[in-house]
Amino acid sequence: MQFTGTHILSIGQFESQDVERLFEVADRMEPYTKREKRTRVLDGAILGNLFFEPSTRTRVSFGCAFNLLGGHVRETTDIKASAISKGESLYDTARVISGYSDIIAMRHPVAGSVEEFSRASRVPVINAGDGPSEHPSQALLDLYTIRKELKITGPVENLRIAMVGDLKYGRTVHSLSKLLSLYRNIHFTLVSPKELSMPGEIVDQLLAAGHTVCQTDNMQQGLQNNDTVYLTRIQEERFANQQEADIYRGRFRLNQSIYTQHCKPNTVIMHPLPRDSRAEANELDNDLNQHPSLAIFRQTDNGVLIRMALFALTLGVAEEVEKHTEEVHWYTDKRFRKLPPMTGDQ
Ligand code: NCD
């Protein structure tokens, strides 16, 4: 794909060579995220960061990624505080905000809304999550993490992955499945309550691409013999009422003892976060916090690299980044040392 000037709306736009190109640029961003160097390649550029749904890491990491390239961030975070609450259409909002920005990252609760918005935008738009539909930058950072954790240097092959939880409404697993389907011989184990299973069209797409898919509501079985286990939160905001979400909360949990009993040693543990740490849910227990295979915070760190690469490519400066490099003058030493154990950890 020609990245420059292109909206990034869906994983369907990517071919495997585009992913390789993106990952190669992401690798080059590491000195900047580690604060070994800084770059001003996007000095003067403005990111319109529009988040019409709750977000912590996606919103902040898009913003930080843009800042780390030297650009400025303008943020709108609350649908009630924006003119959309006065009845403004996505078309009008897009016309306006794209006049103020060089690029836009947008999250919205309605499937297809970011694509609709992009049609009226005069600058590239990156989908940061459109309802239950897609979350392409998350899938890219997830695959990047899988490769790093499993020390795979090229395209993944023969990967065994279990996806667990709310596979019906979880946009991260939708995008990640579509992304993995570009590769060869992936074995998917899809663990969910029957009512929250992966949409049929995505399963069909995986099968048509020659992958194997096992669907089950038995977590213990599903955890066996994987390279990676990818847990998800029950997407309570997508249910008609909370009582319905309560039925499923806490049904599938991973903790130290379940991991030791049922997972192959060194199975990589992933979660897009936020994990629901309330006692009634707790799909990924704190007792795994010190486990070396827990990749969740390496996933979030990798998100900045991937988003920097997406900005650099869509704004056509991927080869200019190093030319605008400077020294870092402030104290940075401690940030990248191993984190001390969290209070209450085993
Ligand atoms: C996810 C999302 O918003 O889809 N979070 C994220 O972006 N990292 C997952 C979730 O909210 O459960």
Coordinates of C-alpha atoms and ligand atoms in Angstrom, one line a residue:
M1 CA 0.0 0.0 0.0
Q2 CA 1.0 3.6 -0.5
F3 CA 1.1 4.8 3.1
T4 CA 1.5 8.5 2.5
G5 CA -1.8 10.4 2.7
T6 CA -3.8 7.2 3.3
H7 CA -6.5 6.7 5.9
I8 CA -5.8 3.7 8.1
L9 CA -9.3 2.3 8.8
S10 CA -9.1 -1.5 8.7
I11 CA -6.7 -4.4 8.7
G12 CA -8.2 -5.3 5.4
Q13 CA -6.1 -2.7 3.8
F14 CA -2.8 -4.4 4.7
E15 CA -0.8 -7.0 2.9
S16 CA 2.1 -8.8 4.6
Q17 CA 4.7 -6.5 2.9
D18 CA 3.0 -3.5 4.3
V19 CA 3.3 -5.0 7.8
E20 CA 7.0 -5.7 7.3
R21 CA 7.5 -2.1 6.2
L22 CA 5.7 -0.8 9.2
F23 CA 7.6 -3.0 11.6
E24 CA 10.9 -2.0 10.1
V25 CA 10.0 1.7 10.7
A26 CA 8.8 0.8 14.2
D27 CA 12.1 -0.8 15.1
R28 CA 13.9 2.4 14.2
M29 CA 11.7 4.4 16.6
E30 CA 13.2 2.7 19.7
P31 CA 16.0 5.2 20.5
Y32 CA 13.3 7.9 20.7
T33 CA 10.9 6.0 22.9
K34 CA 13.8 5.1 25.2
R35 CA 14.8 8.8 25.3
E36 CA 18.3 8.1 24.0
K37 CA 17.6 10.6 21.2
R38 CA 14.9 13.0 20.2
T39 CA 13.6 14.0 16.7
R40 CA 11.7 17.1 15.5
V41 CA 10.7 15.6 12.2
L42 CA 7.0 16.6 12.7
D43 CA 7.8 20.0 14.3
G44 CA 4.8 22.2 13.5
A45 CA 2.4 19.4 12.6
I46 CA -0.9 18.9 14.5
L47 CA -2.6 15.7 15.5
G48 CA -6.4 16.0 16.1
N49 CA -6.9 13.2 18.7
L50 CA -10.6 12.7 18.8
F51 CA -11.8 10.2 21.4
F52 CA -15.6 9.9 21.6
E53 CA -15.3 6.8 23.8
P54 CA -13.3 6.1 27.0
S55 CA -9.6 5.4 26.4
T56 CA -6.4 5.6 28.4
R57 CA -3.5 3.9 26.6
T58 CA -4.7 4.3 23.0
R59 CA -5.4 8.0 23.4
V60 CA -2.2 8.7 25.4
S61 CA 0.0 6.6 23.2
F62 CA -1.2 8.2 20.0
G63 CA -0.5 11.6 21.6
C64 CA 2.9 10.6 22.9
A65 CA 3.9 9.0 19.6
F66 CA 3.1 12.2 17.8
N67 CA 4.9 14.3 20.5
L68 CA 8.0 12.0 20.2
L69 CA 8.1 12.8 16.5
G70 CA 8.1 16.5 17.4
G71 CA 4.5 17.3 16.7
H72 CA 1.7 18.9 18.7
V73 CA -1.5 17.2 19.9
R74 CA -5.0 18.8 20.1
E75 CA -7.4 16.5 22.0
T76 CA -11.2 16.1 22.2
T77 CA -12.2 13.5 24.7
D78 CA -15.8 13.8 25.5
I79 CA -18.7 13.5 23.1
K80 CA -20.8 15.6 25.5
A81 CA -18.3 18.4 25.4
S82 CA -18.2 18.4 21.5
A83 CA -20.6 19.9 19.0
I84 CA -21.7 16.3 18.2
S85 CA -23.9 16.6 21.2
K86 CA -25.6 19.6 19.5
G87 CA -26.5 17.4 16.6
E88 CA -23.5 18.1 14.4
S89 CA -22.9 15.4 11.8
L90 CA -19.7 13.4 11.4
Y91 CA -19.4 15.1 8.0
D92 CA -19.3 18.6 9.4
T93 CA -17.0 17.6 12.3
A94 CA -14.6 16.0 9.8
R95 CA -14.6 19.1 7.5
V96 CA -13.9 21.4 10.5
I97 CA -11.3 19.3 12.4
S98 CA -9.4 18.3 9.2
G99 CA -9.0 22.1 8.5
Y100 CA -7.2 22.4 11.8
S101 CA -5.0 19.3 11.8
D102 CA -2.4 17.4 9.7
I103 CA -3.7 14.0 10.7
I104 CA -6.5 12.7 12.9
A105 CA -6.8 9.7 15.2
M106 CA -10.4 8.9 16.0
R107 CA -12.3 6.6 18.3
H108 CA -16.1 6.4 18.2
P109 CA -18.8 4.0 19.6
V110 CA -20.4 3.3 16.2
A111 CA -19.1 0.6 13.8
G112 CA -18.2 2.3 10.5
S113 CA -18.2 5.8 11.9
V114 CA -14.5 6.4 11.4
E115 CA -14.8 5.4 7.8
E116 CA -17.7 7.8 7.3
F117 CA -15.7 10.6 9.0
S118 CA -12.7 9.9 6.8
R119 CA -14.7 10.4 3.6
A120 CA -15.2 14.1 4.6
S121 CA -11.7 14.6 6.0
R122 CA -9.1 16.5 4.1
V123 CA -6.2 14.8 6.1
P124 CA -5.4 11.1 6.8
V125 CA -7.5 9.5 9.5
I126 CA -6.4 6.6 11.7
N127 CA -9.1 4.4 13.2
A128 CA -8.5 4.2 17.0
G129 CA -11.5 1.9 17.4
D130 CA -15.0 2.1 15.9
G131 CA -17.4 0.4 18.2
P132 CA -17.2 -3.4 18.1
S133 CA -15.8 -3.4 14.6
E134 CA -12.0 -2.8 14.3
H135 CA -8.9 -1.5 16.1
P136 CA -6.1 -1.8 13.5
S137 CA -3.3 -0.1 15.3
Q138 CA -3.9 -2.4 18.3
A139 CA -3.7 -5.5 16.1
L140 CA -0.4 -4.2 14.6
L141 CA 1.1 -3.7 18.0
D142 CA -0.2 -7.1 19.1
L143 CA 1.5 -8.9 16.2
Y144 CA 4.7 -6.8 16.7
T145 CA 4.6 -8.0 20.4
I146 CA 4.0 -11.6 19.4
R147 CA 7.0 -11.5 17.1
K148 CA 9.3 -9.9 19.7
E149 CA 8.2 -12.2 22.6
L150 CA 8.6 -15.4 20.5
K151 CA 11.8 -14.0 18.9
I152 CA 10.4 -14.4 15.4
T153 CA 12.3 -12.2 12.9
G154 CA 10.1 -12.5 9.8
P155 CA 6.4 -13.3 9.1
V156 CA 4.8 -15.6 11.6
E157 CA 4.1 -19.2 10.6
N158 CA 2.5 -22.1 12.4
L159 CA 1.6 -19.9 15.4
R160 CA -0.9 -21.3 18.0
I161 CA -2.9 -18.6 19.6
A162 CA -5.9 -18.8 22.0
M163 CA -8.2 -15.8 22.2
V164 CA -10.3 -15.8 25.3
G165 CA -13.4 -13.8 26.5
D166 CA -15.7 -11.5 24.7
L167 CA -14.9 -12.4 21.1
K168 CA -18.2 -11.1 19.8
Y169 CA -17.8 -7.4 20.7
G170 CA -14.0 -7.3 21.2
R171 CA -12.7 -5.2 18.3
T172 CA -9.1 -6.0 19.2
V173 CA -9.6 -9.7 18.5
H174 CA -11.5 -9.0 15.3
S175 CA -8.6 -7.0 13.9
L176 CA -5.9 -9.3 15.2
S177 CA -7.6 -12.4 13.7
K178 CA -7.8 -10.6 10.3
L179 CA -4.1 -9.6 10.6
L180 CA -3.0 -13.1 11.5
S181 CA -5.0 -14.5 8.6
L182 CA -2.4 -12.9 6.2
Y183 CA 0.2 -15.5 7.3
R184 CA 0.5 -19.2 7.0
N185 CA -0.9 -22.0 9.0
I186 CA -2.2 -20.3 12.1
H187 CA -4.0 -22.3 14.7
F188 CA -6.8 -20.3 16.4
T189 CA -8.4 -21.6 19.6
L190 CA -11.4 -19.3 20.3
V191 CA -12.6 -19.6 23.9
S192 CA -15.8 -17.7 24.7
P193 CA -19.3 -18.2 26.0
K194 CA -21.4 -19.4 23.0
E195 CA -23.3 -16.2 23.0
L196 CA -20.1 -14.1 22.8
S197 CA -18.4 -16.1 20.0
M198 CA -16.3 -14.7 17.2
P199 CA -18.5 -13.3 14.4
G200 CA -19.1 -16.0 11.7
E201 CA -17.7 -14.0 8.8
I202 CA -14.3 -13.6 10.6
V203 CA -14.2 -17.4 11.3
D204 CA -15.1 -18.1 7.6
Q205 CA -12.3 -15.7 6.5
L206 CA -9.8 -17.6 8.7
L207 CA -10.9 -21.0 7.3
A208 CA -10.9 -19.7 3.8
A209 CA -7.3 -18.6 4.2
G210 CA -6.3 -22.1 5.2
H211 CA -6.0 -21.7 9.0
T212 CA -7.4 -24.0 11.6
V213 CA -10.0 -22.8 14.1
C214 CA -11.2 -24.5 17.2
Q215 CA -14.2 -22.9 19.1
T216 CA -14.9 -23.9 22.6
D217 CA -16.4 -22.7 25.9
N218 CA -14.0 -24.9 27.9
M219 CA -11.2 -22.7 29.0
Q220 CA -9.0 -25.4 30.5
Q221 CA -9.0 -27.2 27.2
G222 CA -8.5 -24.0 25.2
L223 CA -5.4 -23.1 27.2
Q224 CA -3.5 -26.2 26.2
N225 CA -0.6 -26.1 23.8
N226 CA -0.5 -22.5 22.7
D227 CA 2.4 -20.1 22.0
T228 CA 0.2 -17.1 23.1
V229 CA -2.9 -16.7 25.1
Y230 CA -4.8 -13.4 24.4
L231 CA -7.3 -12.5 27.1
T232 CA -10.0 -9.9 26.7
R233 CA -12.5 -8.0 28.9
I234 CA -16.2 -8.5 28.7
Q235 CA -17.2 -5.4 26.6
E236 CA -19.9 -4.3 29.0
E237 CA -20.5 -1.0 27.2
R238 CA -21.8 -2.9 24.2
F239 CA -24.5 -4.8 26.1
A240 CA -28.1 -3.7 26.2
N241 CA -28.0 -3.8 30.0
Q242 CA -25.4 -4.5 32.8
Q243 CA -27.3 -7.5 34.1
E244 CA -26.6 -9.2 30.8
A245 CA -22.9 -8.4 31.0
D246 CA -22.9 -9.7 34.6
I247 CA -23.8 -13.2 33.3
Y248 CA -20.4 -13.4 31.6
R249 CA -18.1 -11.5 33.8
G250 CA -15.6 -13.7 35.6
R251 CA -16.5 -16.8 33.5
F252 CA -12.9 -17.1 32.1
R253 CA -10.0 -16.2 34.4
L254 CA -6.3 -16.7 34.2
N255 CA -4.2 -16.8 37.3
Q256 CA -0.9 -18.3 38.3
S257 CA -2.3 -21.7 39.3
I258 CA -4.5 -22.1 36.2
Y259 CA -1.5 -21.0 34.0
T260 CA 0.8 -23.5 35.6
Q261 CA -1.7 -26.4 35.4
H262 CA -3.0 -25.8 31.8
C263 CA -0.6 -23.7 29.8
K264 CA 2.6 -24.9 28.1
P265 CA 5.6 -23.4 29.9
N266 CA 6.5 -19.9 28.5
T267 CA 3.1 -19.3 26.8
V268 CA 3.0 -15.6 26.2
I269 CA 0.2 -13.9 28.1
M270 CA -1.4 -10.9 26.3
H271 CA -4.3 -8.6 26.9
P272 CA -5.1 -5.3 25.1
L273 CA -6.0 -3.8 28.5
P274 CA -7.7 -2.4 30.4
R275 CA -8.1 -5.6 32.4
D276 CA -11.1 -5.6 34.6
S277 CA -9.6 -6.0 38.0
R278 CA -12.8 -5.9 39.9
A279 CA -13.3 -9.1 42.0
E280 CA -16.3 -10.2 40.0
A281 CA -14.4 -10.1 36.7
N282 CA -10.6 -10.3 37.2
E283 CA -10.0 -12.1 33.8
L284 CA -6.2 -11.7 34.3
D285 CA -5.1 -12.0 38.0
N286 CA -2.5 -9.7 39.6
D287 CA -0.7 -12.9 40.9
L288 CA 0.8 -13.1 37.4
N289 CA 2.3 -9.6 37.6
Q290 CA 5.8 -10.8 38.0
H291 CA 5.6 -13.7 35.6
P292 CA 8.2 -13.4 32.9
S293 CA 5.7 -14.4 30.2
L294 CA 3.3 -11.6 31.1
A295 CA 3.7 -9.3 28.1
I296 CA 0.9 -6.8 28.7
F297 CA 3.1 -3.9 29.6
R298 CA 5.6 -4.6 26.8
Q299 CA 2.5 -4.6 24.6
T300 CA 1.6 -1.1 25.8
D301 CA 5.2 0.1 25.3
N302 CA 5.2 -1.3 21.8
G303 CA 2.1 0.6 21.0
V304 CA 4.1 3.9 20.9
L305 CA 6.6 2.4 18.4
I306 CA 3.8 1.2 16.1
R307 CA 1.9 4.5 16.3
M308 CA 5.1 6.5 15.6
A309 CA 5.6 4.3 12.6
L310 CA 2.0 4.8 11.4
F311 CA 2.4 8.6 11.7
A312 CA 5.8 8.7 10.0
L313 CA 4.6 6.6 7.1
T314 CA 1.2 8.3 6.6
L315 CA 2.8 11.7 6.7
G316 CA 5.6 10.6 4.4
V317 CA 8.5 11.3 6.7
A318 CA 9.7 7.7 7.6
E319 CA 13.0 8.3 5.9
E320 CA 13.5 11.8 7.4
V321 CA 13.2 10.9 11.1
E322 CA 16.9 10.4 11.8
K323 CA 17.9 13.6 9.9
H324 CA 16.1 15.6 12.5
T325 CA 17.7 13.9 15.5
E326 CA 19.0 15.7 18.5
E327 CA 20.5 14.8 21.9
V328 CA 18.4 14.4 25.0
H329 CA 19.5 16.6 27.8
W330 CA 17.2 15.6 30.7
Y331 CA 17.7 12.8 33.2
T332 CA 16.3 9.5 31.8
D333 CA 18.3 6.8 33.4
K334 CA 15.8 5.2 35.8
R335 CA 12.7 5.0 33.5
F336 CA 13.9 1.9 31.6
R337 CA 15.2 -0.1 34.5
K338 CA 13.2 -3.1 35.7
L339 CA 10.1 -2.1 37.6
P340 CA 10.1 -2.8 41.4
P341 CA 7.5 -5.5 42.5
M342 CA 4.0 -4.1 43.0
T343 CA 2.6 -3.9 46.5
G344 CA 0.7 -7.1 47.3
D345 CA 2.6 -9.1 44.7
Q346 CA 3.6 -12.7 45.6
Ligands
NCD1 C1 -9.4 -2.1 24.0 C2 -10.4 -1.3 23.2 O1 -10.7 -0.2 23.5 O2 -10.9 -1.9 22.2 N1 -8.5 -1.4 24.6 C3 -7.4 -0.8 23.9 O3 -7.6 0.0 23.0 N2 -6.2 -1.1 24.2 C4 -10.0 -3.2 24.7 C5 -11.0 -3.0 25.7 O4 -11.5 -1.9 26.0 O5 -11.4 -4.0 26.4

